[in-house]
Amino acid sequence: MRAWRVTTPGPMASRPLTLVDDAVPRPGPGELLVRVLACGVCRTDLHVAEGDLPVHRPHVVPGHEVVGEVVTADGSGGFAPGDRVGIAWLRGTDGTCAYCRRGAENLCPASTYTGWDADGGYAEYATVPAAYALALPSGYDDVELAPLLCAGIIGYRALLRAELPPGGRLGIYGFGASAHLAAQVALAQGATVHVLTRSPAARELALELGAASAGAAADPPPEPLDAAILFAPVGDLVPPALAALDRGGTLAVAGIHLTDVPPLNYQRHLFQERQLRSVTANTRDDARAFLRFAGEHRLRVTTTPYPLGRADAALGDLAADAVSGAAVLVPDLG
C-alpha cells in the first residue's frame, strides 16, 4: 500500500513527509483492518509533521479523521467486514485510572492517539481497536464524514467546555474545519454566533452559515459574549477573547498546541468570574453524542478533496491557511 510517513519533523518547506510503499498492516487482537476511503487533514497532523508535538512513534503515518470500510474483524465491537466505520484521534486508554473511572478518559495518562502513537490514515489501509472505532451517521458521503471525526468532535467538546448558556452569545476565533462545524451546532441550539478570523473567505463562509457577524481576528465583537472558543493556535488572541467576554463568561481553547499567551491583566481579562479553560482531546461519549447530533441535524461540511499522493501539498496549504473548510485525502483520487 501507499502511505505517508513523517521522516524528519520540521517546517513543511523542509518536506518532513515521505510517500512510501508499505506492507498492509496486520490487525492485532481486538482490532479491525480498515480500507481507507477518506482521511481528513487536521491541524494536529501539521503539528506532528512540523515537530510542534514531540515524536511519539518515529516515522509515524499521520491522520486521525479516517472513514473506512472494514476488511477483517474478529467480532469485537460488533463490526463486520463491509461496515463503514470511523477512526478518530483517541485510540486507547487504560480504563482503570481515576480519570477513566470518573468518565474523563480523555485525561488518561496512558491514552494513545491515532496518527501520533500509532499509524493513522494517510495510507490506503489502517487498523483500529474495535472498542475505539465509531459507527457513522447516514446522509453523508465519505469525504463529508472525515472532518466530523476530529474537527466536528473536538468542536463539540469545546462547545461543552465553553458552557454556552441556552440562547447565548458565542464568539468563535479562527474559522477552519472545526470552527465551521461547531458554529453550526451552536446555531442549531439557538445561539447567536460571532466569528473573528483573519481570512476574508472564512468570514464570508461564516455569514453564509448563519453567523450574526464576522470580523477580523483581534476585533471586538459587536456585543459582549457569554462564551468563546479559540480555534486558532495563536496565544496572542487569548487576551482579546477574554476581554470580549461578559461577566461570568468562559473562553475554551480548543487546540492541542498554542503559541505563548501574553501577560493577562486580572481586572480586564479575568475579573467578574471570567474563566479560561483548555480542551484536551475528547471521550468516546463525546464522539458518539456528536455523531448522533450530526445524524439528526444535517450539517454543511465544507471540504477540499486532495488525492492521497498530494498529502504533503494538503498540509502545506493548511499551514498557509489556503484551504476552504477541511482538506480531505481520498486514496481513489490517485
Tab-separated table of C-alpha atoms in Angstrom:
chain	number	residue	atom	x	y	z
A	1	MET	CA	0.000	0.000	0.000
A	2	ARG	CA	0.956	3.672	-0.288
A	3	ALA	CA	1.486	5.591	2.946
A	4	TRP	CA	2.976	8.899	4.052
A	5	ARG	CA	5.427	8.853	6.951
A	6	VAL	CA	6.850	11.730	8.984
A	7	THR	CA	10.521	11.000	8.377
A	8	THR	CA	12.070	14.261	9.621
A	9	PRO	CA	9.748	16.577	11.554
A	10	GLY	CA	10.166	20.206	10.544
A	11	PRO	CA	8.554	23.062	8.609
A	12	MET	CA	6.521	21.951	5.612
A	13	ALA	CA	9.019	23.692	3.331
A	14	SER	CA	11.621	21.135	4.515
A	15	ARG	CA	9.418	18.262	3.247
A	16	PRO	CA	9.047	16.351	6.532
A	17	LEU	CA	6.795	13.663	4.974
A	18	THR	CA	7.818	10.880	2.597
A	19	LEU	CA	5.482	8.782	0.437
A	20	VAL	CA	6.476	5.123	0.761
A	21	ASP	CA	5.375	1.667	-0.366
A	22	ASP	CA	4.472	-0.191	2.795
A	23	ALA	CA	3.089	-3.547	3.842
A	24	VAL	CA	-0.613	-3.602	4.659
A	25	PRO	CA	-0.764	-3.556	8.488
A	26	ARG	CA	-1.804	-6.660	10.365
A	27	PRO	CA	-4.536	-6.097	12.949
A	28	GLY	CA	-3.818	-7.287	16.466
A	29	PRO	CA	-6.303	-8.984	18.807
A	30	GLY	CA	-9.497	-6.968	19.063
A	31	GLU	CA	-8.529	-4.742	16.123
A	32	LEU	CA	-10.145	-4.071	12.755
A	33	LEU	CA	-8.306	-3.810	9.455
A	34	VAL	CA	-9.861	-0.938	7.517
A	35	ARG	CA	-9.513	0.136	3.892
A	36	VAL	CA	-9.250	3.918	3.971
A	37	LEU	CA	-11.960	5.658	1.936
A	38	ALA	CA	-11.157	9.193	3.080
A	39	CYS	CA	-8.970	10.863	5.694
A	40	GLY	CA	-9.305	14.431	6.896
A	41	VAL	CA	-6.258	16.665	7.184
A	42	CYS	CA	-6.203	18.170	10.660
A	43	ARG	CA	-4.055	20.934	12.138
A	44	THR	CA	-2.860	18.375	14.677
A	45	ASP	CA	-1.340	16.424	11.760
A	46	LEU	CA	0.517	19.613	10.891
A	47	HIS	CA	1.811	19.881	14.468
A	48	VAL	CA	3.020	16.261	14.267
A	49	ALA	CA	4.685	16.822	10.893
A	50	GLU	CA	6.359	20.086	11.852
A	51	GLY	CA	7.554	18.885	15.255
A	52	ASP	CA	5.367	21.139	17.407
A	53	LEU	CA	4.291	17.927	19.132
A	54	PRO	CA	7.086	15.635	20.352
A	55	VAL	CA	7.701	12.432	18.431
A	56	HIS	CA	5.814	9.516	19.993
A	57	ARG	CA	6.259	6.990	17.173
A	58	PRO	CA	9.201	7.564	14.827
A	59	HIS	CA	8.181	7.695	11.150
A	60	VAL	CA	4.506	7.666	12.087
A	61	VAL	CA	1.745	7.728	9.465
A	62	PRO	CA	-0.383	10.778	10.381
A	63	GLY	CA	-4.146	11.051	10.063
A	64	HIS	CA	-6.948	10.579	12.587
A	65	GLU	CA	-10.110	11.526	10.699
A	66	VAL	CA	-10.454	8.220	8.905
A	67	VAL	CA	-13.540	6.910	7.146
A	68	GLY	CA	-13.016	3.333	6.108
A	69	GLU	CA	-14.531	0.012	5.169
A	70	VAL	CA	-13.877	-2.927	7.480
A	71	VAL	CA	-11.813	-5.590	5.713
A	72	THR	CA	-11.275	-8.029	8.565
A	73	ALA	CA	-12.830	-8.215	12.019
A	74	ASP	CA	-12.752	-10.810	14.768
A	75	GLY	CA	-16.227	-9.967	16.021
A	76	SER	CA	-15.031	-7.387	18.526
A	77	GLY	CA	-17.118	-4.258	18.855
A	78	GLY	CA	-19.970	-5.615	16.769
A	79	PHE	CA	-18.348	-4.657	13.447
A	80	ALA	CA	-18.247	-6.933	10.405
A	81	PRO	CA	-16.480	-6.842	7.029
A	82	GLY	CA	-18.116	-4.309	4.741
A	83	ASP	CA	-19.197	-1.966	7.556
A	84	ARG	CA	-18.283	1.706	7.228
A	85	VAL	CA	-16.501	2.918	10.367
A	86	GLY	CA	-14.697	5.953	11.671
A	87	ILE	CA	-11.240	6.115	13.224
A	88	ALA	CA	-10.694	9.146	15.439
A	89	TRP	CA	-7.875	10.708	17.476
A	90	LEU	CA	-8.412	8.773	20.734
A	91	ARG	CA	-7.123	5.249	20.165
A	92	GLY	CA	-6.678	3.738	23.608
A	93	THR	CA	-6.903	4.274	27.375
A	94	ASP	CA	-6.129	2.045	30.317
A	95	GLY	CA	-9.752	2.025	31.548
A	96	THR	CA	-8.619	1.705	35.164
A	97	CYS	CA	-7.104	5.032	36.213
A	98	ALA	CA	-9.002	7.602	38.285
A	99	TYR	CA	-9.772	9.675	35.184
A	100	CYS	CA	-11.208	6.758	33.229
A	101	ARG	CA	-13.266	5.652	36.229
A	102	ARG	CA	-14.850	9.084	36.554
A	103	GLY	CA	-15.697	9.334	32.846
A	104	ALA	CA	-12.786	11.561	31.844
A	105	GLU	CA	-10.895	9.068	29.689
A	106	ASN	CA	-9.523	11.942	27.578
A	107	LEU	CA	-7.277	12.767	30.570
A	108	CYS	CA	-5.966	9.197	30.968
A	109	PRO	CA	-2.156	9.345	31.425
A	110	ALA	CA	-1.852	6.123	29.404
A	111	SER	CA	-4.008	7.336	26.499
A	112	THR	CA	-2.778	6.754	22.964
A	113	TYR	CA	-3.649	8.552	19.761
A	114	THR	CA	-4.105	7.702	16.093
A	115	GLY	CA	-1.501	9.304	13.868
A	116	TRP	CA	0.801	10.086	16.794
A	117	ASP	CA	1.280	6.914	18.875
A	118	ALA	CA	0.084	4.555	16.123
A	119	ASP	CA	-0.082	4.780	12.346
A	120	GLY	CA	-3.074	6.638	11.005
A	121	GLY	CA	-4.976	7.310	7.817
A	122	TYR	CA	-2.534	8.932	5.388
A	123	ALA	CA	-2.442	5.497	3.813
A	124	GLU	CA	-4.574	3.011	1.918
A	125	TYR	CA	-5.159	0.785	4.962
A	126	ALA	CA	-5.184	1.303	8.720
A	127	THR	CA	-6.026	-0.591	11.890
A	128	VAL	CA	-8.107	0.458	14.871
A	129	PRO	CA	-9.065	-1.201	18.158
A	130	ALA	CA	-12.711	-2.160	17.663
A	131	ALA	CA	-13.587	-0.628	21.041
A	132	TYR	CA	-12.482	2.773	19.694
A	133	ALA	CA	-13.987	2.508	16.200
A	134	LEU	CA	-17.061	4.664	15.639
A	135	ALA	CA	-20.338	3.944	13.896
A	136	LEU	CA	-21.091	6.671	11.360
A	137	PRO	CA	-24.322	8.551	10.621
A	138	SER	CA	-26.107	8.151	7.310
A	139	GLY	CA	-26.768	11.026	4.930
A	140	TYR	CA	-23.132	11.986	4.355
A	141	ASP	CA	-20.603	10.797	1.809
A	142	ASP	CA	-17.114	9.617	2.805
A	143	VAL	CA	-15.444	12.981	2.211
A	144	GLU	CA	-18.048	14.831	4.269
A	145	LEU	CA	-17.784	12.347	7.130
A	146	ALA	CA	-14.000	12.586	7.529
A	147	PRO	CA	-13.850	16.063	9.155
A	148	LEU	CA	-16.619	15.107	11.570
A	149	LEU	CA	-14.247	12.609	13.193
A	150	CYS	CA	-11.963	15.211	14.750
A	151	ALA	CA	-12.877	18.699	13.647
A	152	GLY	CA	-16.506	18.016	14.460
A	153	ILE	CA	-15.918	16.016	17.629
A	154	ILE	CA	-13.380	18.391	19.178
A	155	GLY	CA	-15.541	21.384	18.246
A	156	TYR	CA	-18.412	19.715	20.065
A	157	ARG	CA	-16.186	19.092	23.100
A	158	ALA	CA	-15.000	22.725	23.013
A	159	LEU	CA	-18.609	23.910	22.933
A	160	LEU	CA	-19.340	21.828	26.032
A	161	ARG	CA	-16.261	23.260	27.780
A	162	ALA	CA	-17.313	26.818	26.907
A	163	GLU	CA	-20.555	26.355	28.873
A	164	LEU	CA	-22.631	28.407	26.449
A	165	PRO	CA	-25.992	29.129	28.112
A	166	PRO	CA	-29.211	28.442	26.175
A	167	GLY	CA	-29.736	31.156	23.581
A	168	GLY	CA	-26.358	32.641	24.465
A	169	ARG	CA	-23.838	34.713	22.537
A	170	LEU	CA	-20.838	32.726	21.292
A	171	GLY	CA	-17.601	34.084	19.869
A	172	ILE	CA	-15.507	31.852	17.604
A	173	TYR	CA	-11.870	32.811	16.981
A	174	GLY	CA	-10.498	31.198	13.843
A	175	PHE	CA	-12.839	29.605	11.339
A	176	GLY	CA	-11.382	26.471	9.836
A	177	ALA	CA	-12.603	22.887	9.727
A	178	SER	CA	-13.535	22.552	13.400
A	179	ALA	CA	-14.941	26.025	13.872
A	180	HIS	CA	-17.335	25.905	10.931
A	181	LEU	CA	-18.893	22.728	12.347
A	182	ALA	CA	-19.042	23.948	15.955
A	183	ALA	CA	-20.755	27.113	14.733
A	184	GLN	CA	-23.499	25.052	13.106
A	185	VAL	CA	-24.046	23.040	16.283
A	186	ALA	CA	-24.351	26.254	18.311
A	187	LEU	CA	-26.701	27.812	15.762
A	188	ALA	CA	-28.883	24.685	15.775
A	189	GLN	CA	-29.088	25.028	19.549
A	190	GLY	CA	-30.346	28.617	19.270
A	191	ALA	CA	-27.141	30.561	19.913
A	192	THR	CA	-26.072	33.867	18.384
A	193	VAL	CA	-22.643	33.347	16.828
A	194	HIS	CA	-19.979	35.974	16.144
A	195	VAL	CA	-16.905	34.874	14.164
A	196	LEU	CA	-13.489	36.551	14.408
A	197	THR	CA	-10.902	35.399	11.854
A	198	ARG	CA	-8.196	36.845	9.647
A	199	SER	CA	-9.440	35.117	6.486
A	200	PRO	CA	-11.899	37.079	4.313
A	201	ALA	CA	-13.094	33.825	2.699
A	202	ALA	CA	-13.735	32.316	6.122
A	203	ARG	CA	-15.683	35.398	7.193
A	204	GLU	CA	-17.835	35.036	4.080
A	205	LEU	CA	-18.482	31.355	4.853
A	206	ALA	CA	-19.385	32.206	8.450
A	207	LEU	CA	-22.058	34.631	7.305
A	208	GLU	CA	-23.391	32.097	4.795
A	209	LEU	CA	-23.767	29.562	7.624
A	210	GLY	CA	-25.768	31.990	9.742
A	211	ALA	CA	-23.273	33.875	11.913
A	212	ALA	CA	-24.618	37.203	13.138
A	213	SER	CA	-21.288	38.919	12.407
A	214	ALA	CA	-17.822	38.142	11.080
A	215	GLY	CA	-14.845	40.367	11.804
A	216	ALA	CA	-11.062	40.332	11.886
A	217	ALA	CA	-9.357	38.087	14.421
A	218	ALA	CA	-8.432	40.716	17.008
A	219	ASP	CA	-11.524	42.917	16.532
A	220	PRO	CA	-14.014	43.231	19.383
A	221	PRO	CA	-17.336	41.512	18.647
A	222	PRO	CA	-20.411	43.752	18.342
A	223	GLU	CA	-21.746	42.658	21.740
A	224	PRO	CA	-20.382	41.032	24.918
A	225	LEU	CA	-20.029	37.269	24.714
A	226	ASP	CA	-21.397	34.634	27.072
A	227	ALA	CA	-18.801	32.156	25.818
A	228	ALA	CA	-15.993	31.941	23.293
A	229	ILE	CA	-13.883	29.249	21.661
A	230	LEU	CA	-10.372	29.852	20.391
A	231	PHE	CA	-9.654	27.504	17.493
A	232	ALA	CA	-6.702	29.419	16.033
A	233	PRO	CA	-3.438	28.193	17.664
A	234	VAL	CA	-2.465	31.795	18.431
A	235	GLY	CA	-1.827	32.703	22.056
A	236	ASP	CA	-1.949	36.419	21.243
A	237	LEU	CA	-5.718	36.062	20.764
A	238	VAL	CA	-6.349	34.916	24.338
A	239	PRO	CA	-6.372	38.425	25.882
A	240	PRO	CA	-8.797	39.982	23.351
A	241	ALA	CA	-11.048	36.930	23.557
A	242	LEU	CA	-11.166	37.148	27.358
A	243	ALA	CA	-11.771	40.899	27.182
A	244	ALA	CA	-14.748	40.259	24.884
A	245	LEU	CA	-16.485	38.075	27.481
A	246	ASP	CA	-19.391	39.339	29.517
A	247	ARG	CA	-19.400	38.750	33.267
A	248	GLY	CA	-19.217	35.050	34.062
A	249	GLY	CA	-18.217	34.135	30.508
A	250	THR	CA	-15.910	31.259	29.581
A	251	LEU	CA	-13.170	31.012	26.955
A	252	ALA	CA	-12.314	27.464	25.833
A	253	VAL	CA	-9.018	26.967	23.984
A	254	ALA	CA	-9.608	24.112	21.571
A	255	GLY	CA	-6.171	23.364	20.127
A	256	ILE	CA	-3.666	20.747	21.233
A	257	HIS	CA	-0.905	23.303	20.608
A	258	LEU	CA	-0.927	27.052	21.294
A	259	THR	CA	1.754	29.701	20.933
A	260	ASP	CA	2.680	31.559	24.115
A	261	VAL	CA	-0.044	33.584	25.792
A	262	PRO	CA	0.908	37.208	26.571
A	263	PRO	CA	0.586	38.514	30.139
A	264	LEU	CA	-3.011	38.901	31.286
A	265	ASN	CA	-4.443	41.821	33.224
A	266	TYR	CA	-6.543	40.479	36.062
A	267	GLN	CA	-9.122	43.294	36.047
A	268	ARG	CA	-9.570	43.416	32.276
A	269	HIS	CA	-9.300	39.720	31.395
A	270	LEU	CA	-10.293	37.537	34.377
A	271	PHE	CA	-12.205	39.516	36.995
A	272	GLN	CA	-16.017	39.224	37.180
A	273	GLU	CA	-15.633	35.433	37.202
A	274	ARG	CA	-14.491	35.021	33.624
A	275	GLN	CA	-12.983	31.577	33.047
A	276	LEU	CA	-10.144	30.343	30.827
A	277	ARG	CA	-10.272	26.619	30.004
A	278	SER	CA	-8.330	24.198	27.855
A	279	VAL	CA	-9.717	21.317	25.808
A	280	THR	CA	-7.830	18.025	25.945
A	281	ALA	CA	-8.931	15.545	23.294
A	282	ASN	CA	-12.386	14.026	23.711
A	283	THR	CA	-14.061	10.996	25.173
A	284	ARG	CA	-15.790	8.304	23.158
A	285	ASP	CA	-19.047	9.513	24.682
A	286	ASP	CA	-18.357	12.973	23.187
A	287	ALA	CA	-17.737	11.367	19.804
A	288	ARG	CA	-20.904	9.282	19.873
A	289	ALA	CA	-23.026	12.212	21.064
A	290	PHE	CA	-21.723	14.476	18.321
A	291	LEU	CA	-22.187	11.865	15.597
A	292	ARG	CA	-25.764	11.306	16.779
A	293	PHE	CA	-26.300	15.073	16.572
A	294	ALA	CA	-24.855	15.097	13.053
A	295	GLY	CA	-27.246	12.318	12.094
A	296	GLU	CA	-30.217	14.295	13.395
A	297	HIS	CA	-29.141	17.735	12.087
A	298	ARG	CA	-27.732	17.803	8.577
A	299	LEU	CA	-24.504	19.778	8.864
A	300	ARG	CA	-22.927	21.548	5.929
A	301	VAL	CA	-19.396	20.198	5.696
A	302	THR	CA	-17.117	22.363	3.552
A	303	THR	CA	-14.282	20.280	2.118
A	304	THR	CA	-11.427	20.432	-0.356
A	305	PRO	CA	-10.520	16.910	-1.598
A	306	TYR	CA	-6.901	16.008	-2.404
A	307	PRO	CA	-5.514	12.768	-3.851
A	308	LEU	CA	-3.627	10.705	-1.283
A	309	GLY	CA	-0.474	11.303	-3.322
A	310	ARG	CA	-0.699	15.035	-2.553
A	311	ALA	CA	-0.942	14.804	1.230
A	312	ASP	CA	2.153	16.950	1.615
A	313	ALA	CA	0.545	19.647	-0.539
A	314	ALA	CA	-2.638	19.474	1.538
A	315	LEU	CA	-0.661	20.009	4.751
A	316	GLY	CA	1.287	22.820	3.114
A	317	ASP	CA	-1.942	24.517	2.093
A	318	LEU	CA	-3.281	24.091	5.617
A	319	ALA	CA	-0.131	25.690	7.041
A	320	ALA	CA	-0.667	28.629	4.674
A	321	ASP	CA	-4.375	28.931	5.591
A	322	ALA	CA	-5.163	28.252	1.945
A	323	VAL	CA	-7.800	25.537	2.479
A	324	SER	CA	-11.512	26.234	2.276
A	325	GLY	CA	-13.180	24.275	5.057
A	326	ALA	CA	-11.430	20.941	5.617
A	327	ALA	CA	-8.849	19.260	3.395
A	328	VAL	CA	-9.628	15.563	2.872
A	329	LEU	CA	-7.363	12.901	1.347
A	330	VAL	CA	-9.037	10.394	-0.945
A	331	PRO	CA	-6.942	7.355	-1.983
A	332	ASP	CA	-9.124	6.659	-5.035
A	333	LEU	CA	-8.375	10.108	-6.486
A	334	GLY	CA	-4.862	8.897	-7.305
